[in-house]
Amino acid sequence: MAEEQYRGSMIKIDFESSRCIHSRTCVLGRPDVFVPNAEGPWIHPDAAPAEAIVEIAHGCPSGAIQYKRLDGPSEEAPIVNLIRVRENGPYAIHAQLTIGGAPDGMRRTLCRCGASRAKPYCDGSHHEAGFLATGEPDTRPSEPLAVRNGLLDVEPLPNGPLKVTGAMEIVSGTGRTVDRKMVVALCRCGASTSKPYCDGSHARIGFTDQ
């Protein structure tokens, strides 16, 4: 169950602060609904049309904001599975996800700096760690995928990379396609010299996911 739940006449909003990476898409996009620094309840589902709130929720990269429409369908899986590489920050994944074998929604941000205290999820520790890694990695030659959606499984390998299985497009922070894969090992120790891909540096630096 979400940490915070707010029910309106047309939509219910769930918020998980532990997943939030403070991208601020909510408070900047609809400050009438998501009221920063408010005393008491800070989310007001009836302050905007349900469609506007849905748009904001879909822009939340971490999945901290979830919704359930009371007057229609809820969120659907994307047509294209995306792994977005955020500048100096985490992987933002948009797909029908399983993480560690368990269903885990459709929008999550996963640590790639190695410093998160909530691995495999990002908790914002890249800021205090001073993590530096481009969000614009070089484009690799790849062929269009026959299928671009479906289940995406993320397996955090013990003290190692994120093994991701399923159709995916890896994209830069500006939306450029970097690579297309069915299986990939993504660095999560922060030390790889071929980011976002694992190069085995986790073993050299003694990375631990505990």
Coordinates of C-alpha atoms in Angstrom, one line a residue:
M1 CA 0.0 0.0 0.0
A2 CA 1.2 3.5 -0.8
E3 CA 2.5 5.7 2.0
E4 CA 0.0 8.5 1.1
Q5 CA -3.4 8.1 -0.6
Y6 CA -5.7 10.9 -1.9
R7 CA -9.1 10.2 -3.3
G8 CA -11.0 12.6 -5.4
S9 CA -14.3 12.4 -7.2
M10 CA -12.8 11.1 -10.5
I11 CA -9.3 9.9 -9.6
K12 CA -7.3 8.4 -6.7
I13 CA -3.6 9.4 -6.3
D14 CA -1.1 7.3 -4.5
F15 CA 2.3 8.7 -3.5
E16 CA 5.4 6.9 -2.3
S17 CA 7.9 9.3 -1.0
S18 CA 10.6 6.6 -0.8
R19 CA 10.5 6.3 -4.6
C20 CA 10.5 10.1 -5.3
I21 CA 13.7 11.5 -6.9
H22 CA 12.4 15.1 -6.8
S23 CA 12.2 15.6 -10.5
R24 CA 9.6 18.2 -9.6
T25 CA 7.4 17.5 -12.7
C26 CA 4.4 17.4 -10.4
V27 CA 4.8 20.6 -8.5
L28 CA 5.9 22.5 -11.6
G29 CA 3.3 21.0 -13.9
R30 CA 0.2 21.3 -11.6
P31 CA 1.0 23.3 -8.5
D32 CA -2.7 23.6 -7.8
V33 CA -2.8 19.8 -7.4
F34 CA 0.6 19.1 -6.0
V35 CA 1.2 21.9 -3.5
P36 CA 4.7 22.2 -2.3
N37 CA 5.5 23.0 1.4
A38 CA 1.8 22.7 2.3
E39 CA 0.7 22.2 5.9
G40 CA -1.4 19.1 6.0
P41 CA -2.6 17.3 2.8
W42 CA -0.5 18.5 -0.1
I43 CA -2.2 16.6 -3.0
H44 CA -5.6 17.8 -4.1
P45 CA -7.1 15.4 -6.7
D46 CA -10.2 17.6 -7.4
A47 CA -8.2 20.7 -8.2
A48 CA -7.7 19.7 -11.9
P49 CA -9.4 17.5 -14.5
A50 CA -8.5 13.8 -14.1
E51 CA -6.8 13.9 -17.6
A52 CA -4.4 16.6 -16.4
I53 CA -3.4 14.6 -13.4
V54 CA -2.9 11.5 -15.5
E55 CA -0.5 13.5 -17.7
I56 CA 1.5 14.6 -14.7
A57 CA 1.6 11.0 -13.3
H58 CA 2.9 9.7 -16.6
G59 CA 5.7 12.2 -16.4
C60 CA 6.8 11.1 -13.0
P61 CA 10.0 9.0 -13.8
S62 CA 10.2 7.1 -10.6
G63 CA 6.6 6.0 -10.3
A64 CA 6.3 7.7 -7.0
I65 CA 3.0 9.1 -8.3
Q66 CA 0.5 6.4 -9.2
Y67 CA -3.2 6.8 -10.0
K68 CA -6.4 4.9 -10.4
R69 CA -9.1 6.4 -12.6
L70 CA -12.6 6.1 -11.0
D71 CA -14.3 7.1 -14.2
G72 CA -12.3 5.1 -16.7
P73 CA -9.2 3.0 -17.5
S74 CA -6.0 3.3 -15.5
E75 CA -2.4 3.4 -16.8
E76 CA -1.5 1.0 -19.7
A77 CA 1.8 -0.4 -20.5
P78 CA 3.9 1.6 -23.0
I79 CA 4.1 0.8 -26.7
V80 CA 7.9 1.1 -26.6
N81 CA 9.9 0.0 -23.5
L82 CA 12.4 2.7 -22.7
I83 CA 15.4 2.9 -20.4
R84 CA 16.4 6.6 -20.2
V85 CA 19.9 7.5 -19.0
R86 CA 19.6 10.6 -16.9
E87 CA 22.5 13.1 -16.7
N88 CA 24.6 12.4 -13.5
G89 CA 21.6 10.4 -12.2
P90 CA 19.7 7.1 -12.4
Y91 CA 18.1 5.0 -15.1
A92 CA 14.5 6.0 -15.6
I93 CA 12.6 2.9 -16.9
H94 CA 9.2 2.9 -18.5
A95 CA 7.9 -0.6 -19.2
Q96 CA 5.8 -3.2 -17.6
L97 CA 8.3 -4.3 -15.0
T98 CA 9.4 -7.1 -12.8
I99 CA 12.3 -6.3 -10.5
G100 CA 13.9 -9.1 -8.6
G101 CA 11.1 -11.4 -9.9
A102 CA 8.2 -9.4 -8.5
P103 CA 5.8 -7.1 -10.5
D104 CA 6.8 -3.5 -9.9
G105 CA 4.7 -1.1 -11.9
M106 CA 5.6 0.6 -15.1
R107 CA 7.8 3.6 -14.1
R108 CA 10.9 3.3 -11.9
T109 CA 14.3 5.0 -11.4
L110 CA 17.1 2.6 -10.6
C111 CA 20.5 3.5 -9.1
R112 CA 23.5 3.7 -11.4
C113 CA 25.9 5.6 -9.0
G114 CA 26.3 2.8 -6.5
A115 CA 25.6 5.0 -3.5
S116 CA 21.8 4.5 -3.0
R117 CA 20.7 3.2 0.4
A118 CA 17.7 1.7 -1.2
K119 CA 19.3 -0.3 -4.0
P120 CA 18.3 -1.2 -6.7
Y121 CA 16.2 2.0 -6.5
C122 CA 17.5 5.5 -6.7
D123 CA 17.2 7.5 -3.5
G124 CA 18.9 10.7 -4.7
S125 CA 22.3 9.8 -3.2
H126 CA 24.0 10.6 -6.6
H127 CA 23.7 14.3 -5.5
E128 CA 25.6 14.0 -2.3
A129 CA 28.0 11.5 -3.8
G130 CA 28.9 13.9 -6.6
F131 CA 28.2 11.3 -9.2
L132 CA 29.2 12.4 -12.7
A133 CA 28.1 10.4 -15.7
T134 CA 26.8 11.6 -19.0
G135 CA 23.2 11.3 -20.1
E136 CA 24.3 11.3 -23.7
P137 CA 26.3 8.1 -24.2
D138 CA 27.5 7.3 -27.7
T139 CA 25.1 5.7 -30.1
R140 CA 25.7 2.0 -30.8
P141 CA 24.8 0.3 -34.1
S142 CA 21.6 -1.6 -33.6
E143 CA 18.7 -3.0 -35.6
P144 CA 15.0 -2.1 -35.0
L145 CA 13.4 -4.6 -32.7
A146 CA 10.6 -6.8 -34.1
V147 CA 8.7 -6.3 -30.8
R148 CA 9.2 -3.2 -28.8
N149 CA 7.1 -3.8 -25.7
G150 CA 6.1 -6.5 -23.4
L151 CA 7.4 -7.5 -20.0
L152 CA 10.8 -6.2 -19.0
D153 CA 12.6 -8.1 -16.2
V154 CA 15.3 -6.5 -14.1
E155 CA 17.5 -8.8 -12.1
P156 CA 20.0 -7.0 -9.8
L157 CA 22.9 -9.5 -9.8
P158 CA 24.5 -9.9 -6.4
N159 CA 27.2 -7.2 -6.0
G160 CA 27.0 -6.7 -9.7
P161 CA 25.1 -5.1 -12.6
L162 CA 21.5 -4.9 -13.5
K163 CA 20.6 -7.7 -15.8
V164 CA 17.7 -6.5 -18.0
T165 CA 15.8 -9.0 -20.2
G166 CA 13.1 -8.1 -22.7
A167 CA 12.7 -5.7 -25.6
M168 CA 14.1 -2.3 -24.7
E169 CA 15.4 0.9 -26.3
I170 CA 18.1 2.7 -24.3
V171 CA 17.8 6.4 -24.9
S172 CA 19.7 9.4 -23.9
G173 CA 18.4 12.2 -21.7
T174 CA 17.4 14.1 -24.8
G175 CA 15.5 11.1 -26.3
R176 CA 18.1 9.9 -28.8
T177 CA 18.2 6.2 -29.3
V178 CA 21.5 4.9 -28.0
D179 CA 20.9 1.2 -28.3
R180 CA 18.3 -1.5 -28.8
K181 CA 18.6 -4.7 -26.8
M182 CA 16.9 -7.9 -25.7
V183 CA 19.4 -8.6 -22.9
V184 CA 21.8 -6.1 -21.4
A185 CA 24.0 -5.7 -18.2
L186 CA 23.8 -2.2 -17.0
C187 CA 26.4 -0.7 -14.6
R188 CA 25.1 0.1 -11.1
C189 CA 28.4 0.5 -9.3
G190 CA 29.2 3.8 -10.9
A191 CA 32.7 2.8 -11.9
S192 CA 32.3 1.4 -15.4
T193 CA 34.4 3.1 -18.1
S194 CA 31.8 2.1 -20.7
K195 CA 28.6 3.5 -19.0
P196 CA 25.8 2.7 -19.1
Y197 CA 27.1 -0.8 -19.7
C198 CA 28.9 -3.0 -17.1
D199 CA 32.6 -3.6 -17.8
G200 CA 33.3 -5.7 -14.7
S201 CA 34.5 -2.7 -12.6
H202 CA 32.2 -3.8 -9.7
A203 CA 34.6 -6.6 -8.9
R204 CA 37.7 -4.3 -9.0
I205 CA 36.2 -1.8 -6.6
G206 CA 34.5 -4.3 -4.3
F207 CA 31.0 -3.0 -5.0
T208 CA 28.3 -4.3 -2.6
D209 CA 24.6 -3.9 -3.0
Q210 CA 24.0 -4.1 0.7

